[in-house]
């Protein structure tokens, strides 16, 4: 679970050179600034990951867990309604980017993060950049906390702008129950026409501690969460790479600095109580009332706020099993929360593929600039280069996202083998991975599998509805491209 830096930047560097050449040939103005901004971001070896989802899904809590510090506001106030990117800095400051293009610097909250009040009304603010001296931040990711406002899925127009600007998305999913299916449908609708699909979206089933009746063991809760995640995964198919269940509150505590030796001591006193009240962890009030007298009520309340009943169950089991060290306990809590698995998934699916993901989102931003700019020779040249870039199989994410959506909606009917193949094509990077072969598979094997898949999809061309045919052709062409590439090596 190490967060290595973004190291591979082959595609990003080459695209950056194209942008710089174009910017140098353009007259000063908004278009040149926009192209130069794409180049500048390509020069920063970080991956921008947006965290999206509906109000109260647990996005900000999860962002704090990922950051290992409580920088994102998780209480209800106006600041949770603005997108915020968290960036390593040597000062505790917040850059307020206004809609009129100005940027104002304000002091961060004491200890770091978004202050309670901002010097501008929310409507005037485009987004925030939160600088903090953070031990985990100077690594590979910039996490962007987004506000879900009106939409059930949380991806309304405002949130979508920061999502579309990111290289990848962590979609924090609503708890199951009423509105679950509707919210998933809304997510699929909201990302129509974007590059978002299994190639750059990881789902998180959040607040898993709230599943069930409340008296289940942590293992039972996790098992139930896996079932719910599987169900959502079957529903979303190629629109998300995978869905990881996470108990965000426990994760935030496990990776943050709020749980101290004092809390550890209290836990040990609770564990040592003999007899332990049998109903101690059945309900919050039972815990508050029945914890041993040696643990003052305010500390009981803190423990409950930091861990919830789920976290308390995990923690007490750890202490019962002999854990006495705070760091060891927090490591166990992090593992039980699911956040370690999420970080592993992000490392494998995002960080390991940072080069194509960053290049892809840069191409999208360039395409947006090119779509509105007045004609200029330097821009035509850039546009031609962008079209060339987009023919590379690892950069066809927008087209593939459309295929994924068609498959998810049943417009493109696929059998299980083709579905699994499409998922891999979207969510993997190397030719072997995209074909479901072992890493380091010999070129002949890669070529043969790519050929087999190309033939399968060619055979489907006549069978699918007419409007889905272009999708089938695209996938077939991609397999042919993989075949040609591996046959050449
Ligand atoms: N029990 C529980 N509460 C959570 C969890 N994650 C967040 N919350 C609480 O839910 C509320 C909303 O969380 P927040 O992260 O601000 O949600 P957001 O609106 O999606 O950013 C806060 O009071 C959090 O403390 C969780 O995993 N378990
Ligand atoms: Mg929030």
Coordinates of C-alpha atoms and ligand atoms in Angstrom, one line a residue:
X1 CA 0.0 0.0 0.0
X2 CA 2.7 2.5 -0.8
X3 CA 1.8 5.7 -2.6
X4 CA 4.5 6.0 -5.1
X5 CA 4.9 9.1 -7.2
X6 CA 3.7 9.4 -10.8
X7 CA 6.9 8.2 -12.6
X8 CA 5.9 7.3 -16.1
X9 CA 5.3 10.4 -18.1
X10 CA 6.1 9.4 -21.7
X11 CA 2.8 10.3 -23.3
X12 CA 2.3 13.3 -21.0
X13 CA 5.7 14.7 -21.9
X14 CA 5.2 14.3 -25.6
X15 CA 1.7 15.9 -25.5
X16 CA 3.2 18.7 -23.4
X17 CA 5.8 19.4 -26.2
X18 CA 2.9 19.7 -28.7
X19 CA 1.1 22.1 -26.4
X20 CA 4.2 24.2 -25.8
X21 CA 5.0 24.4 -29.5
X22 CA 1.4 25.5 -30.1
X23 CA 1.4 28.1 -27.3
X24 CA 4.7 29.6 -28.5
X25 CA 3.1 30.1 -31.9
X26 CA -0.1 31.7 -30.6
X27 CA -0.6 35.4 -29.9
X28 CA -1.0 36.3 -26.2
X29 CA -4.6 35.8 -25.1
X30 CA -7.1 33.5 -23.5
X31 CA -6.5 30.6 -26.0
X32 CA -2.7 30.7 -25.5
X33 CA -3.2 30.8 -21.7
X34 CA -5.5 27.8 -21.9
X35 CA -3.2 25.7 -24.0
X36 CA -0.2 26.7 -21.8
X37 CA -2.3 25.7 -18.7
X38 CA -2.7 22.2 -20.2
X39 CA 1.0 22.0 -20.7
X40 CA 1.7 23.2 -17.1
X41 CA -0.6 20.6 -15.6
X42 CA 1.1 17.9 -17.7
X43 CA 4.4 19.1 -16.3
X44 CA 3.3 18.4 -12.7
X45 CA 3.7 14.7 -12.0
X46 CA 0.5 14.3 -10.0
X47 CA -2.8 12.6 -10.7
X48 CA -5.9 14.6 -10.0
X49 CA -8.6 12.4 -8.6
X50 CA -12.1 13.8 -8.0
X51 CA -14.3 12.3 -5.2
X52 CA -17.9 12.6 -6.3
X53 CA -21.3 11.4 -5.1
X54 CA -24.5 12.7 -3.5
X55 CA -24.8 14.9 -0.5
X56 CA -24.0 13.1 2.8
X57 CA -22.6 10.1 0.9
X58 CA -19.5 10.5 3.0
X59 CA -17.3 12.1 0.3
X60 CA -15.5 14.6 2.5
X61 CA -14.9 12.0 5.2
X62 CA -13.4 9.7 2.6
X63 CA -11.2 12.5 1.3
X64 CA -9.9 13.1 4.8
X65 CA -9.2 9.4 5.1
X66 CA -7.3 9.4 1.9
X67 CA -5.4 12.5 2.9
X68 CA -4.7 11.2 6.4
X69 CA -5.8 14.5 7.8
X70 CA -9.1 16.3 8.4
X71 CA -8.8 19.0 5.8
X72 CA -12.2 18.7 4.1
X73 CA -15.2 20.1 6.1
X74 CA -17.6 17.3 7.0
X75 CA -20.1 19.4 8.9
X76 CA -23.0 21.1 7.1
X77 CA -22.0 24.6 6.2
X78 CA -21.5 26.7 3.1
X79 CA -17.9 25.5 2.6
X80 CA -19.0 21.9 1.9
X81 CA -20.8 23.4 -1.1
X82 CA -17.6 24.3 -3.0
X83 CA -15.2 22.0 -4.8
X84 CA -11.8 21.9 -3.1
X85 CA -8.5 20.4 -4.3
X86 CA -6.0 19.4 -1.7
X87 CA -2.4 20.2 -2.6
X88 CA 0.9 20.0 -0.7
X89 CA 2.1 23.4 0.3
X90 CA 4.5 24.9 2.9
X91 CA 1.9 27.2 4.3
X92 CA -1.6 26.5 5.7
X93 CA -3.5 28.5 3.1
X94 CA -6.6 28.4 0.9
X95 CA -6.7 29.8 -2.6
X96 CA -10.2 31.0 -3.4
X97 CA -10.6 30.9 -7.2
X98 CA -13.5 33.3 -8.0
X99 CA -15.8 33.0 -11.0
X100 CA -14.6 36.3 -12.4
X101 CA -11.1 34.8 -12.8
X102 CA -9.5 36.4 -9.7
X103 CA -7.8 34.4 -7.0
X104 CA -7.7 35.4 -3.4
X105 CA -5.5 33.8 -0.7
X106 CA -6.9 33.3 2.8
X107 CA -5.6 31.6 5.9
X108 CA -6.5 28.0 6.3
X109 CA -8.3 26.7 9.3
X110 CA -6.1 26.4 12.4
X111 CA -4.4 23.0 12.0
X112 CA -5.1 23.0 8.2
X113 CA -8.0 22.9 5.9
X114 CA -11.0 24.9 4.7
X115 CA -12.0 27.6 7.2
X116 CA -15.5 27.9 8.4
X117 CA -16.1 31.2 6.6
X118 CA -14.9 32.4 3.3
X119 CA -14.7 36.1 2.3
X120 CA -17.0 35.6 -0.6
X121 CA -20.6 34.3 -1.1
X122 CA -20.6 30.8 -2.4
X123 CA -22.1 31.8 -5.8
X124 CA -19.0 33.9 -6.5
X125 CA -16.6 31.0 -5.9
X126 CA -15.5 28.6 -8.6
X127 CA -13.4 26.3 -6.5
X128 CA -10.8 26.2 -3.7
X129 CA -7.2 25.0 -3.7
X130 CA -6.3 24.0 -0.1
X131 CA -2.6 24.0 0.6
X132 CA -1.5 22.1 3.6
X133 CA 1.7 20.7 5.0
X134 CA 0.7 17.1 4.9
X135 CA 2.8 14.0 5.2
X136 CA 0.8 12.1 2.6
X137 CA 0.0 15.0 0.2
X138 CA 3.4 15.5 -1.4
X139 CA 2.9 12.2 -3.2
X140 CA 1.2 11.2 -6.3
X141 CA -2.4 12.4 -5.9
X142 CA -4.3 15.6 -5.7
X143 CA -7.7 14.7 -4.3
X144 CA -10.7 17.0 -5.2
X145 CA -13.7 17.0 -2.8
X146 CA -16.8 17.9 -4.8
X147 CA -20.2 19.0 -3.5
X148 CA -23.2 17.0 -4.7
X149 CA -26.0 19.5 -4.6
X150 CA -29.3 18.9 -6.4
X151 CA -28.8 15.6 -8.1
X152 CA -29.4 12.3 -6.5
X153 CA -26.2 11.0 -7.9
X154 CA -24.4 14.1 -6.7
X155 CA -23.1 14.8 -10.2
X156 CA -25.0 17.9 -11.0
X157 CA -23.6 20.5 -13.3
X158 CA -21.4 22.2 -10.8
X159 CA -19.8 19.0 -9.5
X160 CA -19.5 17.7 -13.0
X161 CA -17.2 20.5 -13.9
X162 CA -14.6 19.5 -11.3
X163 CA -15.2 15.9 -12.1
X164 CA -14.6 16.5 -15.8
X165 CA -11.4 18.4 -15.0
X166 CA -10.0 15.5 -13.1
X167 CA -8.0 12.5 -14.4
X168 CA -10.0 10.0 -12.5
X169 CA -13.1 9.7 -10.3
X170 CA -13.8 8.0 -7.0
X171 CA -17.6 7.7 -7.0
X172 CA -19.0 7.5 -3.5
X173 CA -22.2 5.5 -3.7
X174 CA -25.3 6.0 -1.7
X175 CA -26.3 3.5 0.8
X176 CA -28.6 0.8 -0.5
X177 CA -32.3 1.2 -0.1
X178 CA -34.6 3.7 -1.5
X179 CA -33.3 5.6 -4.4
X180 CA -30.2 3.4 -4.8
X181 CA -31.1 2.2 -8.3
X182 CA -32.2 5.6 -9.3
X183 CA -29.0 7.2 -8.1
X184 CA -26.9 4.7 -10.1
X185 CA -29.0 5.4 -13.2
X186 CA -28.5 9.1 -12.6
X187 CA -24.8 8.6 -12.5
X188 CA -24.8 6.8 -15.8
X189 CA -26.9 9.6 -17.3
X190 CA -24.7 12.3 -15.8
X191 CA -21.5 11.0 -17.3
X192 CA -23.0 10.5 -20.8
X193 CA -20.7 12.1 -23.3
X194 CA -17.8 12.3 -20.9
X195 CA -14.7 10.1 -20.7
X196 CA -15.9 8.5 -17.5
X197 CA -16.2 4.7 -17.4
X198 CA -14.5 1.6 -16.0
X199 CA -11.2 3.1 -17.4
X200 CA -11.1 5.8 -14.8
X201 CA -13.8 5.4 -12.2
X202 CA -13.6 3.4 -8.9
X203 CA -16.8 3.1 -6.9
X204 CA -16.9 3.2 -3.2
X205 CA -19.8 1.7 -1.2
X206 CA -19.7 4.1 1.7
X207 CA -20.9 4.2 5.3
X208 CA -20.9 0.4 5.5
X209 CA -21.0 0.5 9.3
X210 CA -24.6 1.6 8.9
X211 CA -25.6 -1.6 7.0
X212 CA -27.7 -4.1 8.8
X213 CA -29.4 -3.9 12.2
X214 CA -26.4 -2.7 14.1
X215 CA -25.7 -5.8 16.1
X216 CA -23.7 -7.7 13.5
X217 CA -20.0 -8.5 13.9
X218 CA -17.6 -6.4 11.7
X219 CA -17.0 -9.6 9.6
X220 CA -20.8 -9.9 9.0
X221 CA -21.0 -6.2 8.1
X222 CA -18.2 -6.5 5.6
X223 CA -19.7 -9.6 4.1
X224 CA -23.0 -7.8 3.7
X225 CA -21.2 -4.8 2.1
X226 CA -19.5 -7.1 -0.4
X227 CA -22.9 -8.5 -1.4
X228 CA -24.3 -5.0 -1.8
X229 CA -21.2 -3.9 -3.8
X230 CA -21.5 -6.9 -6.1
X231 CA -25.2 -6.1 -6.7
X232 CA -24.3 -2.5 -7.7
X233 CA -21.4 -3.8 -9.8
X234 CA -23.7 -6.1 -11.7
X235 CA -25.9 -3.1 -12.3
X236 CA -23.2 -0.7 -13.4
X237 CA -21.0 -3.2 -15.3
X238 CA -18.5 -1.4 -17.5
X239 CA -19.2 2.0 -16.0
X240 CA -17.0 1.5 -13.0
X241 CA -13.8 -0.5 -12.6
X242 CA -14.8 -2.0 -9.3
X243 CA -16.7 -1.1 -6.1
X244 CA -14.8 -1.1 -2.8
X245 CA -16.8 -1.1 0.4
X246 CA -15.3 1.4 2.9
X247 CA -16.3 2.5 6.4
X248 CA -15.2 6.1 5.9
X249 CA -15.6 7.4 9.4
X250 CA -13.3 4.6 10.8
X251 CA -10.9 5.1 7.9
X252 CA -10.7 8.9 8.6
X253 CA -9.9 8.1 12.3
X254 CA -7.5 5.3 11.4
X255 CA -5.4 7.5 9.1
X256 CA -5.7 10.8 10.9
X257 CA -4.3 12.2 14.1
X258 CA -7.4 12.5 16.2
X259 CA -7.2 9.2 17.9
X260 CA -4.6 9.5 20.7
X261 CA -3.0 7.6 23.5
X262 CA -5.8 8.9 25.7
X263 CA -8.3 7.0 23.6
X264 CA -6.2 3.9 23.6
X265 CA -6.0 4.0 27.3
X266 CA -9.8 4.3 27.5
X267 CA -10.2 1.4 25.1
X268 CA -8.0 -0.8 27.3
X269 CA -10.0 0.1 30.3
X270 CA -13.2 -0.8 28.5
X271 CA -11.6 -4.1 27.3
X272 CA -10.4 -4.9 30.9
X273 CA -13.8 -4.4 32.5
X274 CA -14.9 -7.7 34.0
X275 CA -17.6 -8.6 33.4
X276 CA -18.1 -6.7 30.1
X277 CA -21.7 -5.6 29.8
X278 CA -23.2 -7.9 27.2
X279 CA -25.1 -5.1 25.5
X280 CA -22.3 -2.6 25.5
X281 CA -22.1 -2.3 21.8
X282 CA -25.7 -2.8 20.8
X283 CA -26.5 0.9 20.6
X284 CA -24.7 4.2 21.1
X285 CA -26.7 5.0 24.3
X286 CA -25.8 1.6 25.8
X287 CA -22.1 2.3 25.1
X288 CA -22.3 5.8 26.6
X289 CA -24.1 4.5 29.7
X290 CA -22.4 1.1 30.3
X291 CA -18.7 1.9 29.7
X292 CA -16.7 1.5 32.9
X293 CA -16.7 4.5 35.3
X294 CA -13.0 4.9 34.8
X295 CA -13.7 6.3 31.4
X296 CA -15.2 9.7 31.7
X297 CA -18.4 10.4 29.6
X298 CA -16.7 13.0 27.3
X299 CA -14.1 10.4 26.4
X300 CA -16.9 7.9 25.7
X301 CA -18.5 10.4 23.4
X302 CA -15.2 11.0 21.6
X303 CA -14.6 7.3 21.1
X304 CA -18.1 7.0 19.7
X305 CA -17.6 10.0 17.4
X306 CA -14.2 8.7 16.2
X307 CA -15.1 5.1 15.7
X308 CA -18.8 4.5 15.7
X309 CA -20.1 1.1 17.0
X310 CA -18.5 -0.7 14.1
X311 CA -15.1 0.8 14.8
X312 CA -15.5 0.2 18.5
X313 CA -16.2 -3.5 17.8
X314 CA -13.1 -3.8 15.7
X315 CA -11.0 -1.9 18.2
X316 CA -12.1 -3.9 21.2
X317 CA -11.5 -7.2 19.4
X318 CA -8.0 -6.0 18.6
X319 CA -7.3 -5.0 22.2
X320 CA -8.8 -8.4 23.3
X321 CA -6.4 -10.1 21.0
X322 CA -3.5 -8.4 22.7
X323 CA -2.9 -5.1 20.7
X324 CA -1.6 -2.5 23.1
X325 CA 0.1 -0.1 20.7
X326 CA -1.9 2.8 19.3
X327 CA -0.2 2.7 15.8
X328 CA -0.9 -1.0 15.6
X329 CA -4.5 -0.5 16.5
X330 CA -4.9 2.3 13.9
X331 CA -3.3 0.0 11.3
X332 CA -5.9 -2.7 12.2
X333 CA -8.7 -0.2 12.0
X334 CA -7.5 1.0 8.6
X335 CA -7.5 -2.5 7.3
X336 CA -10.9 -3.2 8.7
X337 CA -12.3 0.0 7.2
X338 CA -11.5 -1.0 3.7
X339 CA -9.5 2.1 3.0
X340 CA -6.3 0.1 2.4
X341 CA -8.1 -1.9 -0.3
X342 CA -9.3 1.4 -1.8
X343 CA -5.7 2.7 -1.9
X344 CA -4.5 -0.5 -3.4
X345 CA -7.2 -0.2 -6.1
X346 CA -6.3 3.4 -6.8
X347 CA -2.6 2.5 -7.0
X348 CA -3.3 -0.3 -9.5
X349 CA -6.1 1.3 -11.5
X350 CA -5.1 4.9 -11.4
X351 CA -1.5 5.4 -10.4
X352 CA -0.1 2.6 -12.5
X353 CA -2.0 4.0 -15.5
X354 CA -1.3 7.7 -14.6
X355 CA 0.4 8.4 -17.9
X356 CA -2.6 7.5 -20.2
X357 CA -5.1 8.9 -17.7
X358 CA -3.4 12.3 -17.4
X359 CA -2.8 12.5 -21.1
X360 CA -6.4 11.5 -21.8
X361 CA -7.8 14.3 -19.6
X362 CA -5.4 16.8 -21.1
X363 CA -6.6 15.8 -24.5
X364 CA -10.2 16.4 -23.4
X365 CA -9.3 19.9 -22.1
X366 CA -7.5 20.7 -25.3
X367 CA -10.5 19.5 -27.3
X368 CA -12.7 21.8 -25.3
X369 CA -10.3 24.8 -26.1
X370 CA -10.2 23.8 -29.8
X371 CA -13.9 23.6 -30.0
X372 CA -14.5 27.2 -29.2
X373 CA -11.3 29.0 -30.3
X374 CA -11.2 31.1 -33.4
X375 CA -9.2 29.5 -36.3
X376 CA -5.4 29.9 -36.3
X377 CA -2.7 27.9 -38.1
X378 CA -1.1 26.9 -34.8
X379 CA -4.4 25.6 -33.6
X380 CA -5.1 23.6 -36.8
X381 CA -1.7 21.9 -36.3
X382 CA -2.6 21.2 -32.6
X383 CA -6.0 19.9 -33.6
X384 CA -4.3 17.5 -36.1
X385 CA -1.9 16.3 -33.4
X386 CA -4.8 15.8 -31.0
X387 CA -6.7 13.6 -33.6
X388 CA -3.5 11.6 -34.0
X389 CA -3.2 11.1 -30.3
X390 CA -6.8 10.0 -30.0
X391 CA -6.1 7.1 -32.4
X392 CA -3.8 5.5 -29.9
X393 CA -5.7 2.6 -28.3
X394 CA -5.0 3.7 -24.7
X395 CA -6.4 7.2 -25.4
X396 CA -9.7 6.3 -26.9
X397 CA -11.4 6.5 -23.5
X398 CA -14.3 8.8 -24.6
X399 CA -15.3 6.4 -27.4
X400 CA -14.9 3.4 -25.1
X401 CA -17.0 5.1 -22.4
X402 CA -19.8 5.4 -25.0
X403 CA -19.4 1.6 -25.7
X404 CA -19.5 0.9 -21.9
X405 CA -22.7 3.0 -21.6
X406 CA -24.3 1.2 -24.4
X407 CA -23.4 -2.2 -22.9
X408 CA -24.6 -1.1 -19.4
X409 CA -27.9 0.0 -20.8
X410 CA -28.4 -3.1 -22.8
X411 CA -28.4 -1.2 -26.1
X412 CA -25.3 -3.3 -26.9
X413 CA -26.2 -6.9 -25.8
X414 CA -23.1 -8.8 -24.9
X415 CA -22.5 -12.3 -23.6
X416 CA -20.4 -12.9 -20.4
X417 CA -17.1 -13.4 -22.3
X418 CA -17.5 -10.2 -24.3
X419 CA -18.6 -8.3 -21.2
X420 CA -15.6 -9.4 -19.2
X421 CA -13.4 -8.6 -22.2
X422 CA -14.8 -5.1 -22.6
X423 CA -14.3 -4.5 -18.9
X424 CA -10.6 -5.4 -19.2
X425 CA -10.2 -3.4 -22.4
X426 CA -11.5 -0.3 -20.5
X427 CA -9.8 -0.8 -17.1
X428 CA -6.4 -2.1 -18.0
X429 CA -3.4 -0.6 -19.7
X430 CA -0.8 -3.0 -21.1
X431 CA -1.8 -5.2 -24.0
X432 CA -1.5 -8.4 -21.9
X433 CA -3.7 -6.9 -19.1
X434 CA -6.3 -5.7 -21.6
X435 CA -6.6 -9.1 -23.0
X436 CA -6.8 -10.8 -19.6
X437 CA -3.4 -12.5 -20.0
X438 CA -0.7 -12.9 -17.4
X439 CA 1.8 -10.0 -17.2
X440 CA 4.8 -10.7 -19.4
X441 CA 2.8 -13.0 -21.7
X442 CA 4.9 -13.6 -24.9
X443 CA 4.0 -11.4 -27.9
X444 CA 2.7 -14.4 -29.9
X445 CA 0.2 -15.2 -27.1
X446 CA -0.9 -11.6 -26.9
X447 CA -1.3 -11.5 -30.7
X448 CA -3.2 -14.7 -30.8
X449 CA -5.6 -13.6 -28.1
X450 CA -6.1 -10.2 -29.7
X451 CA -6.9 -11.9 -33.0
X452 CA -9.3 -14.3 -31.3
X453 CA -11.2 -11.4 -29.7
X454 CA -11.2 -9.3 -32.9
X455 CA -12.8 -12.2 -34.8
X456 CA -15.4 -12.6 -32.0
X457 CA -16.4 -9.0 -32.3
X458 CA -16.4 -9.1 -36.0
X459 CA -18.8 -12.0 -35.9
X460 CA -21.1 -9.8 -33.6
X461 CA -21.3 -7.0 -36.1
X462 CA -24.2 -8.5 -38.0
X463 CA -26.1 -9.5 -34.9
X464 CA -26.4 -6.3 -32.9
X465 CA -28.9 -3.5 -33.4
X466 CA -27.8 -1.1 -36.1
X467 CA -27.2 1.8 -33.8
X468 CA -24.8 -0.3 -31.7
X469 CA -22.7 -1.4 -34.7
X470 CA -20.2 1.5 -34.5
X471 CA -19.5 0.4 -30.9
X472 CA -18.8 -3.2 -32.0
X473 CA -16.6 -1.9 -34.9
X474 CA -14.6 0.3 -32.5
X475 CA -13.9 -2.6 -30.1
X476 CA -13.0 -4.9 -33.0
X477 CA -10.6 -2.2 -34.3
X478 CA -9.0 -1.9 -30.9
X479 CA -8.4 -5.6 -30.8
X480 CA -6.9 -5.5 -34.3
X481 CA -4.7 -2.6 -33.2
X482 CA -3.5 -4.7 -30.2
X483 CA -2.9 -7.6 -32.6
X484 CA -0.9 -5.5 -35.0
X485 CA 1.2 -4.0 -32.2
X486 CA 2.1 -7.3 -30.6
X487 CA 2.7 -9.0 -33.9
X488 CA 5.3 -6.3 -34.6
X489 CA 7.2 -6.8 -31.4
Ligands
LIG1 N1 -21.6 6.3 10.6 C1 -20.9 6.9 9.6 N2 -21.1 8.2 9.4 C2 -20.4 8.8 8.4 C3 -19.5 8.0 7.5 N3 -18.9 8.8 6.6 C4 -19.4 10.0 6.9 N4 -20.3 10.0 7.9 C5 -21.0 11.2 8.5 O1 -22.0 11.6 7.6 C6 -22.0 13.0 7.6 C7 -21.8 13.5 6.1 O2 -20.5 13.1 5.8 P1 -19.6 13.9 4.7 O3 -18.3 13.2 4.6 O4 -19.6 15.4 5.0 O5 -20.5 13.7 3.4 P2 -20.5 14.5 2.0 O6 -21.7 15.4 2.0 O7 -20.7 13.4 1.0 O8 -19.2 15.2 1.9 C8 -21.0 13.5 8.6 O9 -21.7 13.8 9.8 C9 -20.1 12.3 8.7 O10 -19.5 12.3 10.0 C10 -19.3 6.6 7.8 O11 -18.6 5.8 7.2 N5 -20.1 6.1 8.8
LIG2 MG1 -18.7 17.2 1.6

